[in-house]
CSV table of C-alpha atoms and ligand atoms in Angstrom, one decimal:
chain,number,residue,atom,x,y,z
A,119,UNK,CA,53.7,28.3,125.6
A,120,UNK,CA,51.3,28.5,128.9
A,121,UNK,CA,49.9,32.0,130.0
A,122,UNK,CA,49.8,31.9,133.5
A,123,UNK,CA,48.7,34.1,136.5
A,124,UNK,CA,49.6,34.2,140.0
A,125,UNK,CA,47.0,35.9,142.2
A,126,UNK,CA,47.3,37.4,145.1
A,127,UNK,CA,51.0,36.5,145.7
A,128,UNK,CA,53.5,37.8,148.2
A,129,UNK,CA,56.6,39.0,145.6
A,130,UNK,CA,60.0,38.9,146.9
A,131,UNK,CA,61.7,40.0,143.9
A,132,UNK,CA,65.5,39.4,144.6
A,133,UNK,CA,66.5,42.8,144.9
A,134,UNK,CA,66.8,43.0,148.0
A,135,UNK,CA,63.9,44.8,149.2
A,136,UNK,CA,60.1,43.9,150.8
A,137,UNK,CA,58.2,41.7,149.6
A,138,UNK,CA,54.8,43.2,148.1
A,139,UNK,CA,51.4,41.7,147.4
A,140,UNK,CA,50.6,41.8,143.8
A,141,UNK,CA,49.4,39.9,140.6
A,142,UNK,CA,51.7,38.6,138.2
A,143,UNK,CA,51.3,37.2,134.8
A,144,UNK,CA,53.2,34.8,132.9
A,145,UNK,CA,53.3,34.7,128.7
A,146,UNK,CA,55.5,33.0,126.2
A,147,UNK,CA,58.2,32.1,129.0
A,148,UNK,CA,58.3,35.5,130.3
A,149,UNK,CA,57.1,37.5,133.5
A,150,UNK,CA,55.1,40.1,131.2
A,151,UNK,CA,53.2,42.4,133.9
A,152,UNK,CA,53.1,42.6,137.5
A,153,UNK,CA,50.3,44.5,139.2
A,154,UNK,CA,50.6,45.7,143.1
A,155,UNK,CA,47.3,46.6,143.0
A,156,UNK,CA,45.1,43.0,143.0
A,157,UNK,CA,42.2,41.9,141.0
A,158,UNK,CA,43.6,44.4,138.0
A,159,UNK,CA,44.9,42.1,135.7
A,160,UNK,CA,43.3,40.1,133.4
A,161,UNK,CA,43.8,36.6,133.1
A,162,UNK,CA,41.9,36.0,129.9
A,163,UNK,CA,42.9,32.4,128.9
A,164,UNK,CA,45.4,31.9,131.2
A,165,UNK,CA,46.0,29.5,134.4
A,166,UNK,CA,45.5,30.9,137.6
A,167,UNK,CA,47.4,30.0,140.4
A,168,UNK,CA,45.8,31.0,143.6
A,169,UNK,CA,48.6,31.9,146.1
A,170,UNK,CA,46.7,33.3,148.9
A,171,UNK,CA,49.0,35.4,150.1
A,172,UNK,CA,52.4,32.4,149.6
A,173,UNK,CA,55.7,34.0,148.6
A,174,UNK,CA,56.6,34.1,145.0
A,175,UNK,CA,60.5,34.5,143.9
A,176,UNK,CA,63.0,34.0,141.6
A,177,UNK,CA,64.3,30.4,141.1
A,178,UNK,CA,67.3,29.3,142.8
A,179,UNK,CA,70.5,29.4,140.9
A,180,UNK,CA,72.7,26.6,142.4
A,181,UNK,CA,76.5,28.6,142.0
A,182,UNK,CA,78.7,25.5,142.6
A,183,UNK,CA,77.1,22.6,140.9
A,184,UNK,CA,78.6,19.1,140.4
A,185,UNK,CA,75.2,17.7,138.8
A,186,UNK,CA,77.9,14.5,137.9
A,187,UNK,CA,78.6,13.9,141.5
A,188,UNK,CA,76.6,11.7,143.9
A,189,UNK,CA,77.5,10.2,147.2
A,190,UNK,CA,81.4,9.9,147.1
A,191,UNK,CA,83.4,9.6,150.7
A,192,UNK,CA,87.0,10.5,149.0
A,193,UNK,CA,87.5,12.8,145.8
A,194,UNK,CA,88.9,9.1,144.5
A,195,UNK,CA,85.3,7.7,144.1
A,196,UNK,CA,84.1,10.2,141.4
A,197,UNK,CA,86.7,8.2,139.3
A,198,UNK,CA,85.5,4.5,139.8
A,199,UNK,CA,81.9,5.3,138.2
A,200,UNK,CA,81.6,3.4,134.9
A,201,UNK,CA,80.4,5.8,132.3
A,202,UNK,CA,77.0,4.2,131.9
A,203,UNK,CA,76.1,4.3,135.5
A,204,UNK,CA,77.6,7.6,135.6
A,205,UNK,CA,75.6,9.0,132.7
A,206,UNK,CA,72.5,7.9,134.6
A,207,UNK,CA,73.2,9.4,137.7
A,208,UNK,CA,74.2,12.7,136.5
A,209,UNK,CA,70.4,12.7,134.7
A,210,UNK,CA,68.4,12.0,138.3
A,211,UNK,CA,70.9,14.6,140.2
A,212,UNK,CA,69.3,16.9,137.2
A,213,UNK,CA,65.7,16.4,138.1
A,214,UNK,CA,66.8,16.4,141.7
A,215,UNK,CA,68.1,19.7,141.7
A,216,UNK,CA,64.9,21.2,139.8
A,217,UNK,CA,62.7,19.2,142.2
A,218,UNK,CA,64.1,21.4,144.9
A,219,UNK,CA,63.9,24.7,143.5
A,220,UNK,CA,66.9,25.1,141.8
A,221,UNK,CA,65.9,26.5,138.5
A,222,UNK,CA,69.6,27.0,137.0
A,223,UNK,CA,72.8,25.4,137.5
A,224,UNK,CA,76.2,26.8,137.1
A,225,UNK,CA,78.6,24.3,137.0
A,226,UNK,CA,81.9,24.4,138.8
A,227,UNK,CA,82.9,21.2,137.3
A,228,UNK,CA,82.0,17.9,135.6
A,229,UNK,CA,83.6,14.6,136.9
A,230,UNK,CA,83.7,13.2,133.0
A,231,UNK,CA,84.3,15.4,130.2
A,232,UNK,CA,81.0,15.2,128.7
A,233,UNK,CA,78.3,14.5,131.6
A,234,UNK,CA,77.2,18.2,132.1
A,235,UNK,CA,77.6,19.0,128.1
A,236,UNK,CA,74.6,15.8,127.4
A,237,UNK,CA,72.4,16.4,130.1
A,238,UNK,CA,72.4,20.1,129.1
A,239,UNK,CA,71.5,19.2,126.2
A,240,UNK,CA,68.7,16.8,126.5
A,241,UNK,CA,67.6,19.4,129.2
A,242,UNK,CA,67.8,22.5,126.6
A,243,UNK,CA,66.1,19.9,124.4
A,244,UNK,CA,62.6,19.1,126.6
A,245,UNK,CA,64.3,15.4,126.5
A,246,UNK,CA,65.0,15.5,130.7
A,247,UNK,CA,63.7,17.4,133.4
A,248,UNK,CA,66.5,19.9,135.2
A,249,UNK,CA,67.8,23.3,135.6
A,250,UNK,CA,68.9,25.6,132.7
A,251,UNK,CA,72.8,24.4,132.7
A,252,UNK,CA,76.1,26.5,132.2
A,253,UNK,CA,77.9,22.9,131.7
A,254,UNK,CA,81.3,23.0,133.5
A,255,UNK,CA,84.5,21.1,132.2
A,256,UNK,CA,86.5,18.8,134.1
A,257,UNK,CA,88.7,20.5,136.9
A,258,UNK,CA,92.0,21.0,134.9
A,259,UNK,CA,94.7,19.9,137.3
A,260,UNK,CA,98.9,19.6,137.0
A,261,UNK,CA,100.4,16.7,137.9
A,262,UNK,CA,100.2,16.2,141.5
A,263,UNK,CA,97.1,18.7,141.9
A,264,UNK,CA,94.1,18.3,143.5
A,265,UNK,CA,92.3,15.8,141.4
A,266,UNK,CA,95.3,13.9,140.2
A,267,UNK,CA,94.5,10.6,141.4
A,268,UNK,CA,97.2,8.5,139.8
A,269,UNK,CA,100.1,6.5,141.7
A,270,UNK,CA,103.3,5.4,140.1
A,271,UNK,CA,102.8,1.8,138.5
A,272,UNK,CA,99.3,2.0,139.5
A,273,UNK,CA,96.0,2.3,137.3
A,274,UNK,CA,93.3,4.6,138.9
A,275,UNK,CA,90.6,6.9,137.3
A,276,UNK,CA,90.3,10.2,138.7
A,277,UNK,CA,88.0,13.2,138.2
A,278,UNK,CA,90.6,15.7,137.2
A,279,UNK,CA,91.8,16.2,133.2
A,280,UNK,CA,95.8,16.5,134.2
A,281,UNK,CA,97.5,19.0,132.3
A,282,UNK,CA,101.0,20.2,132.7
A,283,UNK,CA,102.6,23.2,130.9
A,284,UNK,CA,100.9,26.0,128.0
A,285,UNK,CA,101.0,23.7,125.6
A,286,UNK,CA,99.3,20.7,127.8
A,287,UNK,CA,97.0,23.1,129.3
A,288,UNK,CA,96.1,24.8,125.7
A,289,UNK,CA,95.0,21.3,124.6
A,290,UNK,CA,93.4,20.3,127.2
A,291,UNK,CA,90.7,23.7,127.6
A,292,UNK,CA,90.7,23.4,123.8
A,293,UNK,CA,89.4,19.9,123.6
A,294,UNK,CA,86.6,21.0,126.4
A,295,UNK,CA,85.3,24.2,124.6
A,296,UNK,CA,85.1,21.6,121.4
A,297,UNK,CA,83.2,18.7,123.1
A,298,UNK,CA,80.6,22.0,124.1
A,299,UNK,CA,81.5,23.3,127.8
A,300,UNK,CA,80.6,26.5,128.8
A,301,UNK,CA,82.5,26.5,131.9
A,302,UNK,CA,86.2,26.1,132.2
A,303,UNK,CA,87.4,24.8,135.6
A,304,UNK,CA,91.0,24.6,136.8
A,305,UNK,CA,92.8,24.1,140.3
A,306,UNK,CA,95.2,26.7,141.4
A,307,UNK,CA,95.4,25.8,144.5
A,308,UNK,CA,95.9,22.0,146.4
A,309,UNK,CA,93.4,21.0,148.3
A,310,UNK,CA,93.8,19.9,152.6
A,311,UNK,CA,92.2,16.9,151.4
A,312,UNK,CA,94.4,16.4,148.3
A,313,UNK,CA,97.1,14.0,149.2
A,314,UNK,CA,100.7,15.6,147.6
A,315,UNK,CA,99.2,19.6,147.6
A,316,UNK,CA,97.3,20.5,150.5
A,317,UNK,CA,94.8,23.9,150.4
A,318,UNK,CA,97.7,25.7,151.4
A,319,UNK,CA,100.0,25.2,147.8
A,320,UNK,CA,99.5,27.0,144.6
A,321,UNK,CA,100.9,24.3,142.4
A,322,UNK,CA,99.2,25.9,138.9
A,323,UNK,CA,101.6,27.9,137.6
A,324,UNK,CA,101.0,31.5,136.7
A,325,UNK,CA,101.7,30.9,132.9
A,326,UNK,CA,99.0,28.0,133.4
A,327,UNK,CA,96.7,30.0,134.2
A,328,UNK,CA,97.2,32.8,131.8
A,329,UNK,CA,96.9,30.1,129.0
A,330,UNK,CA,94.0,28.2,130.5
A,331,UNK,CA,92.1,31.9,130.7
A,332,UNK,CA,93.3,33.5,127.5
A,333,UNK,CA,92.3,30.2,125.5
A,334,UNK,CA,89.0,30.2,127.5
A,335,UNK,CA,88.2,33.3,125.8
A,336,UNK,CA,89.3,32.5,122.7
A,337,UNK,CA,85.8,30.4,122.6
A,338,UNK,CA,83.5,32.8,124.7
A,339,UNK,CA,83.9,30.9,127.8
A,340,UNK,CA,83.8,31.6,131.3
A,341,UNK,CA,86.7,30.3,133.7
A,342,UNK,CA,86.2,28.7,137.2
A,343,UNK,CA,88.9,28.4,139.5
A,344,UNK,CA,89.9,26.3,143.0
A,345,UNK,CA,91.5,28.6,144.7
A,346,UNK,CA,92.3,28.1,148.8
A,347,UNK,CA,95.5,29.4,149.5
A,348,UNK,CA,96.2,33.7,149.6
A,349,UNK,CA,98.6,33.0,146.3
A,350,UNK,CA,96.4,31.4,144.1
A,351,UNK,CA,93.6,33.6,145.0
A,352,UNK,CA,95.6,36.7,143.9
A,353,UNK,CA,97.1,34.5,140.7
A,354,UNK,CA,93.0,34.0,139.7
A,355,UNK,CA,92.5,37.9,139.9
A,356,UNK,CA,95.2,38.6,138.0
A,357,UNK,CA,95.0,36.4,135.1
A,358,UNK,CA,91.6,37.1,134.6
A,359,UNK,CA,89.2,34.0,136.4
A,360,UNK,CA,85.7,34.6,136.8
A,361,UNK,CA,84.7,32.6,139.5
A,362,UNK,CA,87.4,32.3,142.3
A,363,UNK,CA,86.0,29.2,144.5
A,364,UNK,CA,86.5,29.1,148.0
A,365,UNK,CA,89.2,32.2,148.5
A,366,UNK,CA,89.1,31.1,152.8
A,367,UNK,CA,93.1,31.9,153.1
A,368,UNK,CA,92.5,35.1,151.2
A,369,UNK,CA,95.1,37.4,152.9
A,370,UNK,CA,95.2,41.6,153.2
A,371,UNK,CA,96.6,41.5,149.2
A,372,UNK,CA,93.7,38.9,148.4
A,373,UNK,CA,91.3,40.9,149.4
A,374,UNK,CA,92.0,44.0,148.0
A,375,UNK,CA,92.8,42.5,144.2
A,376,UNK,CA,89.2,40.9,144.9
A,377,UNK,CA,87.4,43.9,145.9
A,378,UNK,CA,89.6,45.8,142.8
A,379,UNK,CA,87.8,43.2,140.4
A,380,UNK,CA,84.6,43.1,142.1
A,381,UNK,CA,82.2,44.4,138.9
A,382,UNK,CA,84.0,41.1,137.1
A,383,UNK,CA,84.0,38.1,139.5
A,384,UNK,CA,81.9,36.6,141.5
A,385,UNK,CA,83.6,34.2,144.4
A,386,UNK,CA,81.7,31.5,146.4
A,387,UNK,CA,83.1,30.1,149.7
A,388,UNK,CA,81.2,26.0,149.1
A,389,UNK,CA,80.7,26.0,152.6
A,390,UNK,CA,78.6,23.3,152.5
A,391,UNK,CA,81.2,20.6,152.7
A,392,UNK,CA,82.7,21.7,155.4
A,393,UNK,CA,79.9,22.1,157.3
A,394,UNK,CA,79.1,18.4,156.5
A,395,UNK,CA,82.4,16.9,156.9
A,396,UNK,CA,82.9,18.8,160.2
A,397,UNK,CA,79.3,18.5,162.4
A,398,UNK,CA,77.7,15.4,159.7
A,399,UNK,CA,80.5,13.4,158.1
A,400,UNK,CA,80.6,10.5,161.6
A,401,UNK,CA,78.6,7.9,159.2
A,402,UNK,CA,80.8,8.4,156.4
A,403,UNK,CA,84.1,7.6,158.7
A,404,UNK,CA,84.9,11.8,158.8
A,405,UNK,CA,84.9,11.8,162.9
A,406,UNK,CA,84.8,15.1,163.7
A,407,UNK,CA,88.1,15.4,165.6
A,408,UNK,CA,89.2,13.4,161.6
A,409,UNK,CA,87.7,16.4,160.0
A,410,UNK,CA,89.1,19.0,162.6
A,411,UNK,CA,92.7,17.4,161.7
A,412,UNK,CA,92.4,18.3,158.3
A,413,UNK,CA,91.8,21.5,158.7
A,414,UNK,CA,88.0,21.9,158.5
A,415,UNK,CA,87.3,23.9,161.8
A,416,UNK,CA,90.1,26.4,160.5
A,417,UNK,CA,88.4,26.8,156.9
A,418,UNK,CA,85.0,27.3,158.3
A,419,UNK,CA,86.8,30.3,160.6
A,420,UNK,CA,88.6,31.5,158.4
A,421,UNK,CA,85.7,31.4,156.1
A,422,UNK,CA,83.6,33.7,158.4
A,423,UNK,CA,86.4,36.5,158.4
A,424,UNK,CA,87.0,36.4,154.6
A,425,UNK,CA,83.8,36.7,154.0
A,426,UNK,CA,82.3,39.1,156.0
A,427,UNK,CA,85.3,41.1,154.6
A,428,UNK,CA,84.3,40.1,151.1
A,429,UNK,CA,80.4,41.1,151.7
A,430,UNK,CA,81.6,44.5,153.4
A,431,UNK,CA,83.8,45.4,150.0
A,432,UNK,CA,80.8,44.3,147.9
A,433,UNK,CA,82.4,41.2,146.1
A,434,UNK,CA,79.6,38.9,145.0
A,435,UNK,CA,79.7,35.5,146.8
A,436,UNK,CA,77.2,32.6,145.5
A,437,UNK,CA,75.7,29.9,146.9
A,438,UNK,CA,76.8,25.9,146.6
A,439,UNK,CA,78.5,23.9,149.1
A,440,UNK,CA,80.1,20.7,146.6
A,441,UNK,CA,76.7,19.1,147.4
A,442,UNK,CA,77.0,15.7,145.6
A,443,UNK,CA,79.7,14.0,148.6
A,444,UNK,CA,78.2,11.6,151.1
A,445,UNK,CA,77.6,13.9,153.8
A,446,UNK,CA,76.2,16.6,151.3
A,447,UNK,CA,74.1,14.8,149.4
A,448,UNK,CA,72.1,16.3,146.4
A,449,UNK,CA,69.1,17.6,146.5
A,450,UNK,CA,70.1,19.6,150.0
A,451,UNK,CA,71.8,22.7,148.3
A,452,UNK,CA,69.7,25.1,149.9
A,453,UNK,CA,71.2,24.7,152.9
A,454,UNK,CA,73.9,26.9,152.1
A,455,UNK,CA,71.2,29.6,152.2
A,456,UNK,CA,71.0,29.1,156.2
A,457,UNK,CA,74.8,28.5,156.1
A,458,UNK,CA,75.7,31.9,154.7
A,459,UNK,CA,73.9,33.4,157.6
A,460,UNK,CA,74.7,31.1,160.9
A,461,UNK,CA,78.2,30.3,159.5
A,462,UNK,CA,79.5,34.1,157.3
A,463,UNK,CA,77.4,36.6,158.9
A,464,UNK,CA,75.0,37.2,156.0
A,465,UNK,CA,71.6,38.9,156.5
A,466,UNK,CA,68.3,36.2,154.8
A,467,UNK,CA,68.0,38.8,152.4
A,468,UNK,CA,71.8,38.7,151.6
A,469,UNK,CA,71.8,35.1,151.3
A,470,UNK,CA,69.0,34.6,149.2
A,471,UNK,CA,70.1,37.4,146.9
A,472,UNK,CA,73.3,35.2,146.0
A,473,UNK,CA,70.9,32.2,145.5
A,474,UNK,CA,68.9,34.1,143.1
A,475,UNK,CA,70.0,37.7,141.8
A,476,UNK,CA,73.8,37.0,141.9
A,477,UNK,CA,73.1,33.4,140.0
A,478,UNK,CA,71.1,35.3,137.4
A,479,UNK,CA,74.1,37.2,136.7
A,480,UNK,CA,76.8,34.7,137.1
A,481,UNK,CA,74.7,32.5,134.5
A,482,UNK,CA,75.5,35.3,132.0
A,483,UNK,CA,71.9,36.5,132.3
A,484,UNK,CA,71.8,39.4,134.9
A,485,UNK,CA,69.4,41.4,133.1
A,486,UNK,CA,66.9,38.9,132.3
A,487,UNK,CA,67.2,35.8,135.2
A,488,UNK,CA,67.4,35.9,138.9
A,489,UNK,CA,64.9,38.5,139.8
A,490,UNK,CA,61.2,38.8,139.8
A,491,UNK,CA,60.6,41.8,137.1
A,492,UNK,CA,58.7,42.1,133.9
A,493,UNK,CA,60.7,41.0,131.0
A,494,UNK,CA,62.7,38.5,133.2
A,495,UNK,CA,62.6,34.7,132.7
A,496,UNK,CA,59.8,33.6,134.5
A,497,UNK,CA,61.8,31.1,136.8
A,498,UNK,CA,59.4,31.5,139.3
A,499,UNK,CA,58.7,29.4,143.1
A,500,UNK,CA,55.8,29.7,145.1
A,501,UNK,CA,57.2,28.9,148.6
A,502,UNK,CA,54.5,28.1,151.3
A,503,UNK,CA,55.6,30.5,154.1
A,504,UNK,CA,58.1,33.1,154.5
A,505,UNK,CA,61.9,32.2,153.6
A,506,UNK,CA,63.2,35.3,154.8
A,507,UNK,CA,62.4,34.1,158.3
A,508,UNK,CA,63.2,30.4,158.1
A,509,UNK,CA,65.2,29.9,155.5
A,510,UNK,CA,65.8,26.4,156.5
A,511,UNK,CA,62.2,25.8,154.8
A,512,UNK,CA,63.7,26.3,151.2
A,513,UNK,CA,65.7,23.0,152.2
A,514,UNK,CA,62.5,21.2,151.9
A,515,UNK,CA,60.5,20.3,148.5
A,516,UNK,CA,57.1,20.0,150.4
A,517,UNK,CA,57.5,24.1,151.0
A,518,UNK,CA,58.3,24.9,147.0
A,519,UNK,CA,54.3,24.4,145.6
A,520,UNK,CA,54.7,26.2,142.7
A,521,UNK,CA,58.1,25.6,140.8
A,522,UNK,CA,57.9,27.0,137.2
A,523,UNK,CA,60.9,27.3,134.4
A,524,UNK,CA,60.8,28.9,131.7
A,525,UNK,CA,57.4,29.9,132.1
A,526,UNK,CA,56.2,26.4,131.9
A,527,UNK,CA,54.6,24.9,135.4
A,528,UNK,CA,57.1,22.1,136.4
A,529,UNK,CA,55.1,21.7,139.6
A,530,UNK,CA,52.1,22.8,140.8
A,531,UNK,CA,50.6,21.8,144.3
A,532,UNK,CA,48.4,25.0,144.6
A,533,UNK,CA,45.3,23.4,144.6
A,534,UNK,CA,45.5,20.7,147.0
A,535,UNK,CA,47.9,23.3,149.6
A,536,UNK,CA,44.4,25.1,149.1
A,537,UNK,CA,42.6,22.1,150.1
A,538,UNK,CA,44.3,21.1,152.7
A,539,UNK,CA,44.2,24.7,154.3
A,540,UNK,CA,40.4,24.5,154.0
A,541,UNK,CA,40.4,21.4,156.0
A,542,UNK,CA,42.5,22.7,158.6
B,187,ZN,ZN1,83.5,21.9,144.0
C-alpha cells in the first residue's frame, strides 16, 4: 500500500462547506491525517504530491450507472450485443468511467445478467482498472414493461429479465442475488419511450413489488426502482425501494410519502438523457421537435418542479443521467453535475454533494466514502481549478490531475501540470 501526501492542497471535503488549504496524508488506503496548518506533517517515506494550491475532493460516485451500456439509439439495441462483444465493452466503459473521475459506481442496472457482477469482480480483484462497483441486476420487467422487447412470433433480445407474477418475480431476483448482484432493479412504471406502457402506466403490480423487495432483503440487497408516473412512485415508497429513479410525475401524495422516507431513500431524476435526447439527440435521428413529441420538454419541466420540491424537503437526489445511449455517451457523466444546477435549481455545492457525499452513502458506505475526512477511503481527485465555479470542468479528464482509489494513485499529472505552469 502507497503512503502518500498532498501538499498544500485546496480541500473541498463534500460536506458542503469552504474549501480550506491544508496537508493531507494518505496510508494503507486510507485518508489518515489532515493538517490546516501547512508544512506540519511529515511525509516520511511517502509520495508527495505538490498541489499548489489545486482542489482536492472526494471521488465521484456515478448514482445511475449502466457500465454495460454504450452507444444505443433505441432501448432495443442493448439486446442485439453478442455476449463476447458485450463483455468487452462493459470492461472499457469501466476504465472509462474511472478515467473521468468517477471513483465508484452504483449500478441502476446491467443489460446481461452477469456483466456488472464480472467486471466487479476483476475490478475488486486488481485484474481491470474501474470504479469500486455496487453491481446492478437486470431491470426486472412484466410482460409488456419497459424493457420487454419481444413481439408475438418474433425472436428479439432485449435488456429486461421479464417476470410476471410472486412467483415469477421471486425466481427471477432470486436467480440475480445467486449469480452475485448487489443491486436489484425493477420497473414500476412504463416508460414514454416504451412502446405498449408509456412513463405515465404503473404496470408492476403492488404484490410485485412487495415480492421483488421482501426477497431482495432476504439476501442483503438493495432495490432500484423505474419509477415515472405519481403511482408507481408512491407504490416504491411503500413497499420499501431504495432508490426511486426518476420520480418527474411525482404528485402532492408522491412527494410527501418521499419526504416521509427521506432518512431511507435516495431518488435521482437521470436527467441526462433527456437533456441529450432533447437539445443533442439530431445525429442520432431524435429531432428535437421528435424528442419534444415524446414527452421530453415535459419531463425536463416537470423535472425542475419535482425536484426543487424534493431538495427543499431534504430527499437525497444523486447524480447519473443513463449515460451509455448515443447522445449520452460514457465517459460524460459529470455533466449532470452542471445539469442539476442550469436544469433543477441546485446550488454547485448541492450538486457536487450528490456526486460525492450522497454516493458515499448510497454505496452503503456513508461513514467511510464520499467525503474528504480522516478515516475515510481515500478516493481522492486533484482537480486543476475551482469546480465550484465551473463545474463544467469536472466534464473534462485533462482537469482531474490527480485521481487516486483506494489510496493507490490511478493517475498522477502533478508534475508535468507543474511544469507546464513554470513555462507559462
Ligand atoms: Zn437508467
Amino acid at each position: 500500500m502507497t503512503r502518500v501526501m498532498f501538499r498544500n492542497a485546496m480541500i473541498w471535503d463534500g460536506t458542503g462547506t469552504d474549501a480550506f488549504p491544508a496537508d493531507l496524508l494518505v496510508d494503507n488506503g486510507r485518508i489518515v491525517t489532515i493538517a490546516r496548518t501547512p508544512g506540519q506533517l511529515s511525509g516520511d517515506g511517502a509520495t508527495t504530491v505538490e498541489c499548489r494550491g489545486m482542489t482536492l475532493m472526494p471521488g465521484l460516485v456515478e448514482g445511475h450507472a449502466h457500465i454495460s451500456f454504450g452507444g444505443a439509439i433505441k432501448d432495443s439495441d442493448l439486446g442485439l450485443i453478442p455476449p463476447e462483444e458485450h463483455l468487452l465493452l462493459t470492461m472499457r466503459n469501466a476504465k472509462t468511467l474511472l478515467d473521468h473521475g468517477f471513483t465508484s459506481a452504483y449500478s441502476a442496472a446491467t443489460s446481461k445478467l452477469r456483466l456488472d457482477i464480472v467486471i466487479r469482480n476483476e475490478i475488486n480483484a486488481g485484474r481491470l482498472p474501474g470504479p469500486r462497483m455496487r453491481a446492478g441486476s437486470p431491470e426486472i420487467t412484466v410482460t409488456g414493461g419497459l424493457g420487454d422487447e419481444r413481439q408475438q412470433h418474433m425472436y428479439h433480445e432485449s435488456f429486461g429479465m421479464i417476470a410476471d407474477g410472486v412467483e415469477e418475480i421471486t425466481k427471477a431476483v432470486r436467480l440475480c442475488c445467486r449469480e452475485g448482484a448487489d443491486n436489484i432493479k425493477i420497473n414500476i412504471s412504463g416508460d414514454d419511450l416504451s412502446p405498449a406502457a408509456h412513463g405515465g402506466l404503473t404496470v408492476m403490480s403492488e404484490a410485485e413489488v412487495m415480492t421483488a423487495v421482501s426477497v431482495a432483503r432476504d439476501f442483503g440487497k438493495k432495490i432500484n426502482c423505474h419509477a415515472r408516473a405519481a403511482g408507481s412512485v408512491k407504490r416504491a415508497v411503500k413497499c420499501g425501494v431504495d432508490v426511486i429513479y426518476h420520480c418527474e410525475s411525482a404528485d402532492e401524495e408522491a412527494l410527501d410519502a418521499l419526504e416521509s422516507a427521506k432518512d431511507r431513500i435516495f431518488v435521482g431524476p437521470a436527467i441526462g438523457i433527456i437533456y441529450g435526447t432533447l437539445y443533442e439527440g439530431e445525429p442520432f435521428g431524435f429531432t428535437h421537435e421528435m424528442a419534444v413529441k415524446f414527452g421530453m420538454q415535459r419531463i425536463l419541466d416537470d423535472s425542475r418542479k419535482v425536484y426543487t420540491e424534493l431538495r427543499k424537503r431534504g430527499v437525497r437526489a444523486l447524480i447519473g443521467g443513463d449515460y451509455g445511449f448515443a447522445q449520452t455517451p460514457q465517459g460524460t457523466n459529470a455533466r449532470d453535475l452542471k445539469h442539476f444546477v442550469d436544469l433543477l435549481g441546485y446550488s454547485p455545492s448541492e450538486a457536487l454533494q450528490c456526486g460525492t457525499r450522497l454516493g458515499g452513502q448510497v454505496m452503503g458506505l456513508g461513514d467511510e466514502l464520499g467525503m474528504v475526512k480522516e478515516g475515510f477511503i481515500a478516493d481522492l481527485l486533484l482537480v486543476n481549478g475551482d469546480p465550484l465555479k465551473d463545474l463544467d470542468m469536472m466534464v473534462h479528464e485533462k482537469n482531474l490531475v490527480v485521481i487516486m482509489k483506494d489510496g493507490e494513485l490511478y493517475k498522477d499529472q502533478s508534475a508535468s501540470v507543474a511544469a507546464q505552469r513554470q513555462a507559462a
